[in-house]
PDB file of C-alpha atoms in Angstrom:
ATOM      1  CA  MET A   1      46.676  45.531  16.146  1.00  0.00           C
ATOM      2  CA  GLY A   2      48.283  44.354  12.882  1.00  0.00           C
ATOM      3  CA  SER A   3      48.571  40.721  13.994  1.00  0.00           C
ATOM      4  CA  GLY A   4      44.782  40.165  13.665  1.00  0.00           C
ATOM      5  CA  VAL A   5      44.905  41.132   9.992  1.00  0.00           C
ATOM      6  CA  ALA A   6      47.879  38.886   9.326  1.00  0.00           C
ATOM      7  CA  MET A   7      46.205  35.896  10.970  1.00  0.00           C
ATOM      8  CA  GLY A   8      42.897  36.489   9.215  1.00  0.00           C
ATOM      9  CA  THR A   9      40.934  37.142  12.411  1.00  0.00           C
ATOM     10  CA  THR A  10      39.802  40.680  11.750  1.00  0.00           C
ATOM     11  CA  GLY A  11      36.475  40.107  13.471  1.00  0.00           C
ATOM     12  CA  ARG A  12      34.477  40.763  10.285  1.00  0.00           C
ATOM     13  CA  ARG A  13      31.610  38.525   9.364  1.00  0.00           C
ATOM     14  CA  GLU A  14      31.470  37.077   5.908  1.00  0.00           C
ATOM     15  CA  LEU A  15      28.809  38.417   3.581  1.00  0.00           C
ATOM     16  CA  TRP A  16      27.909  35.014   2.112  1.00  0.00           C
ATOM     17  CA  VAL A  17      27.778  31.852   4.195  1.00  0.00           C
ATOM     18  CA  GLU A  18      27.191  28.496   2.522  1.00  0.00           C
ATOM     19  CA  GLU A  19      24.529  26.368   4.190  1.00  0.00           C
ATOM     20  CA  PRO A  20      23.602  22.826   3.231  1.00  0.00           C
ATOM     21  CA  ALA A  21      20.387  22.603   1.212  1.00  0.00           C
ATOM     22  CA  ALA A  22      17.298  21.403   3.029  1.00  0.00           C
ATOM     23  CA  ARG A  23      16.253  19.332   0.011  1.00  0.00           C
ATOM     24  CA  ARG A  24      18.095  17.963  -2.965  1.00  0.00           C
ATOM     25  CA  ARG A  25      17.972  19.936  -6.184  1.00  0.00           C
ATOM     26  CA  MET A  26      15.360  18.879  -8.726  1.00  0.00           C
ATOM     27  CA  PRO A  27      16.668  17.095 -11.818  1.00  0.00           C
ATOM     28  CA  ASP A  28      17.115  19.349 -14.861  1.00  0.00           C
ATOM     29  CA  PRO A  29      14.221  17.997 -16.970  1.00  0.00           C
ATOM     30  CA  VAL A  30      11.825  18.260 -14.039  1.00  0.00           C
ATOM     31  CA  ARG A  31      13.004  21.779 -13.187  1.00  0.00           C
ATOM     32  CA  THR A  32      12.603  22.840 -16.828  1.00  0.00           C
ATOM     33  CA  ALA A  33       9.042  21.475 -16.910  1.00  0.00           C
ATOM     34  CA  ALA A  34       8.261  23.173 -13.576  1.00  0.00           C
ATOM     35  CA  VAL A  35       9.517  26.568 -14.791  1.00  0.00           C
ATOM     36  CA  ARG A  36       7.510  26.177 -17.986  1.00  0.00           C
ATOM     37  CA  ALA A  37       4.392  25.286 -15.987  1.00  0.00           C
ATOM     38  CA  VAL A  38       4.803  28.256 -13.633  1.00  0.00           C
ATOM     39  CA  LEU A  39       5.138  30.661 -16.561  1.00  0.00           C
ATOM     40  CA  ILE A  40       2.083  29.196 -18.326  1.00  0.00           C
ATOM     41  CA  VAL A  41      -0.026  29.293 -15.147  1.00  0.00           C
ATOM     42  CA  ALA A  42       1.047  32.883 -14.421  1.00  0.00           C
ATOM     43  CA  PHE A  43       0.145  33.925 -17.966  1.00  0.00           C
ATOM     44  CA  THR A  44      -3.220  32.151 -17.668  1.00  0.00           C
ATOM     45  CA  LEU A  45      -4.041  33.917 -14.407  1.00  0.00           C
ATOM     46  CA  ILE A  46      -3.132  37.306 -15.859  1.00  0.00           C
ATOM     47  CA  GLN A  47      -5.233  36.530 -18.926  1.00  0.00           C
ATOM     48  CA  ALA A  48      -8.204  35.537 -16.743  1.00  0.00           C
ATOM     49  CA  VAL A  49      -7.971  38.782 -14.763  1.00  0.00           C
ATOM     50  CA  VAL A  50      -7.834  40.808 -17.988  1.00  0.00           C
ATOM     51  CA  ALA A  51     -10.842  38.879 -19.314  1.00  0.00           C
ATOM     52  CA  VAL A  52     -12.832  39.676 -16.161  1.00  0.00           C
ATOM     53  CA  LEU A  53     -11.853  43.354 -16.314  1.00  0.00           C
ATOM     54  CA  CYS A  54     -12.752  43.561 -20.017  1.00  0.00           C
ATOM     55  CA  THR A  55     -16.110  41.952 -19.261  1.00  0.00           C
ATOM     56  CA  LEU A  56     -16.789  44.464 -16.472  1.00  0.00           C
ATOM     57  CA  ALA A  57     -15.777  47.340 -18.751  1.00  0.00           C
ATOM     58  CA  ASP A  58     -18.048  46.092 -21.580  1.00  0.00           C
ATOM     59  CA  SER A  59     -15.093  46.022 -23.937  1.00  0.00           C
ATOM     60  CA  TRP A  60     -15.148  44.289 -27.321  1.00  0.00           C
ATOM     61  CA  LEU A  61     -12.031  42.419 -26.179  1.00  0.00           C
ATOM     62  CA  ALA A  62     -13.983  40.517 -23.518  1.00  0.00           C
ATOM     63  CA  PHE A  63     -15.206  37.656 -25.722  1.00  0.00           C
ATOM     64  CA  PRO A  64     -11.804  36.868 -27.339  1.00  0.00           C
ATOM     65  CA  MET A  65     -10.109  37.081 -23.934  1.00  0.00           C
ATOM     66  CA  VAL A  66     -12.585  34.645 -22.374  1.00  0.00           C
ATOM     67  CA  LEU A  67     -12.072  32.198 -25.246  1.00  0.00           C
ATOM     68  CA  THR A  68      -8.291  32.396 -25.006  1.00  0.00           C
ATOM     69  CA  SER A  69      -8.515  32.059 -21.215  1.00  0.00           C
ATOM     70  CA  VAL A  70     -10.341  28.767 -21.639  1.00  0.00           C
ATOM     71  CA  GLY A  71      -7.662  27.590 -24.064  1.00  0.00           C
ATOM     72  CA  SER A  72      -4.916  28.766 -21.736  1.00  0.00           C
ATOM     73  CA  THR A  73      -6.500  26.852 -18.868  1.00  0.00           C
ATOM     74  CA  VAL A  74      -6.255  23.662 -20.919  1.00  0.00           C
ATOM     75  CA  VAL A  75      -2.603  24.418 -21.718  1.00  0.00           C
ATOM     76  CA  ALA A  76      -1.859  25.226 -18.056  1.00  0.00           C
ATOM     77  CA  THR A  77      -3.392  21.920 -16.986  1.00  0.00           C
ATOM     78  CA  TRP A  78      -1.188  20.168 -19.529  1.00  0.00           C
ATOM     79  CA  GLY A  79       1.860  22.042 -18.172  1.00  0.00           C
ATOM     80  CA  VAL A  80       1.199  20.942 -14.601  1.00  0.00           C
ATOM     81  CA  LEU A  81       0.590  17.355 -15.687  1.00  0.00           C
ATOM     82  CA  ASP A  82       3.812  17.544 -17.709  1.00  0.00           C
ATOM     83  CA  VAL A  83       5.745  18.304 -14.517  1.00  0.00           C
ATOM     84  CA  TRP A  84       4.194  15.310 -12.790  1.00  0.00           C
ATOM     85  CA  VAL A  85       4.800  12.943 -15.715  1.00  0.00           C
ATOM     86  CA  THR A  86       8.374  14.183 -16.226  1.00  0.00           C
ATOM     87  CA  ARG A  87       9.095  13.655 -12.530  1.00  0.00           C
ATOM     88  CA  GLN A  88       7.661  10.137 -12.597  1.00  0.00           C
ATOM     89  CA  VAL A  89       9.617   9.218 -15.735  1.00  0.00           C
ATOM     90  CA  TRP A  90      12.858  10.624 -14.310  1.00  0.00           C
ATOM     91  CA  ASN A  91      12.362   8.703 -11.049  1.00  0.00           C
ATOM     92  CA  GLN A  92      11.637   5.538 -12.964  1.00  0.00           C
ATOM     93  CA  ARG A  93      14.725   5.849 -15.159  1.00  0.00           C
ATOM     94  CA  ASN A  94      17.263   7.428 -12.794  1.00  0.00           C
ATOM     95  CA  GLY A  95      15.694   7.232  -9.383  1.00  0.00           C
ATOM     96  CA  VAL A  96      16.148   4.893  -6.484  1.00  0.00           C
ATOM     97  CA  VAL A  97      17.503   1.512  -7.440  1.00  0.00           C
ATOM     98  CA  SER A  98      14.878  -0.967  -6.341  1.00  0.00           C
ATOM     99  CA  VAL A  99      15.863  -3.801  -4.050  1.00  0.00           C
ATOM    100  CA  PRO A 100      15.101  -7.229  -5.488  1.00  0.00           C
ATOM    101  CA  ALA A 101      12.241  -9.109  -3.900  1.00  0.00           C
ATOM    102  CA  SER A 102      14.611 -11.909  -2.891  1.00  0.00           C
ATOM    103  CA  THR A 103      16.221  -9.538  -0.374  1.00  0.00           C
ATOM    104  CA  ALA A 104      12.860  -8.821   1.210  1.00  0.00           C
ATOM    105  CA  ARG A 105      12.123 -12.545   1.264  1.00  0.00           C
ATOM    106  CA  ARG A 106      15.451 -13.251   2.954  1.00  0.00           C
ATOM    107  CA  LEU A 107      14.736 -10.623   5.641  1.00  0.00           C
ATOM    108  CA  ARG A 108      11.273 -12.071   6.259  1.00  0.00           C
ATOM    109  CA  ARG A 109      12.749 -15.555   6.503  1.00  0.00           C
ATOM    110  CA  GLU A 110      15.346 -14.361   9.063  1.00  0.00           C
ATOM    111  CA  ARG A 111      12.681 -12.618  11.143  1.00  0.00           C
ATOM    112  CA  ARG A 112      10.492 -15.727  11.059  1.00  0.00           C
ATOM    113  CA  ALA A 113      13.444 -17.908  12.147  1.00  0.00           C
ATOM    114  CA  ALA A 114      14.226 -15.516  15.010  1.00  0.00           C
ATOM    115  CA  ARG A 115      10.607 -15.591  16.195  1.00  0.00           C
ATOM    116  CA  ARG A 116      10.574 -19.392  15.952  1.00  0.00           C
ATOM    117  CA  ALA A 117      13.821 -19.639  17.947  1.00  0.00           C
ATOM    118  CA  ALA A 118      12.437 -17.313  20.637  1.00  0.00           C
ATOM    119  CA  ARG A 119       9.238 -19.333  20.807  1.00  0.00           C
ATOM    120  CA  ASN A 120      11.169 -22.595  21.058  1.00  0.00           C
ATOM    121  CA  THR A 121      13.333 -21.278  23.897  1.00  0.00           C
ATOM    122  CA  ARG A 122      10.176 -20.349  25.811  1.00  0.00           C
ATOM    123  CA  ARG A 123       8.673 -23.796  25.169  1.00  0.00           C
ATOM    124  CA  ALA A 124      11.847 -25.702  26.078  1.00  0.00           C
ATOM    125  CA  PRO A 125      11.237 -28.148  28.936  1.00  0.00           C
ATOM    126  CA  ARG A 126      12.102 -26.871  32.374  1.00  0.00           C
ATOM    127  CA  ALA A 127      15.054 -28.194  34.361  1.00  0.00           C
ATOM    128  CA  GLY A 128      13.065 -31.313  35.396  1.00  0.00           C
ATOM    129  CA  GLY A 129      12.366 -32.207  31.777  1.00  0.00           C
ATOM    130  CA  HIS A 130       8.724 -32.982  32.660  1.00  0.00           C
ATOM    131  CA  THR A 131       6.026 -32.928  29.992  1.00  0.00           C
ATOM    132  CA  TRP A 132       2.326 -33.274  30.571  1.00  0.00           C
ATOM    133  CA  PRO A 133       1.062 -36.862  30.639  1.00  0.00           C
ATOM    134  CA  GLY A 134      -1.099 -38.012  27.766  1.00  0.00           C
ATOM    135  CA  ARG A 135       0.258 -35.447  25.347  1.00  0.00           C
ATOM    136  CA  ARG A 136       2.759 -35.810  22.591  1.00  0.00           C
ATOM    137  CA  ARG A 137       4.175 -33.340  20.144  1.00  0.00           C
ATOM    138  CA  GLY A 138       2.849 -33.351  16.595  1.00  0.00           C
ATOM    139  CA  ARG A 139       4.224 -31.681  13.529  1.00  0.00           C
ATOM    140  CA  ALA A 140       5.466 -28.080  13.688  1.00  0.00           C
ATOM    141  CA  GLY A 141       5.519 -28.123  17.479  1.00  0.00           C
ATOM    142  CA  GLN A 142       1.735 -28.395  17.864  1.00  0.00           C
ATOM    143  CA  LEU A 143       0.299 -30.354  20.740  1.00  0.00           C
ATOM    144  CA  THR A 144      -1.989 -33.193  19.757  1.00  0.00           C
ATOM    145  CA  HIS A 145      -4.070 -35.703  21.671  1.00  0.00           C
ATOM    146  CA  PRO A 146      -3.022 -39.388  21.526  1.00  0.00           C
TER     147      PRO A 146
END
């Protein structure tokens, strides 16, 4: 009975279990801009609802609320665009290191050489070494007439 406690196998489940994140955490500047945008958009939505309710109630506050709702909509649009721009800038400065074009060129060149080698092995003369009469090979392996 006491040996389970000493060995740490009491049969209890842990309250908190760490799991790997599904996605990486957003960079700090982007997260800050996103939080700011969410707060501004939430405030704008609340303000729009209050403006509608004031309009329905025929309150004197309706006109100022509608005007400030329009202004808040502009600010909320700016906040959302700020998140997008901040994310793009962060990716450009600290994001994925781009591979130079010469690497891509080298890979294309290797693939082309492999295709050429495969094509040449298919075109290689058979065991008899016979080629068609009246034909000779031109440049780049093309058949030409004499």
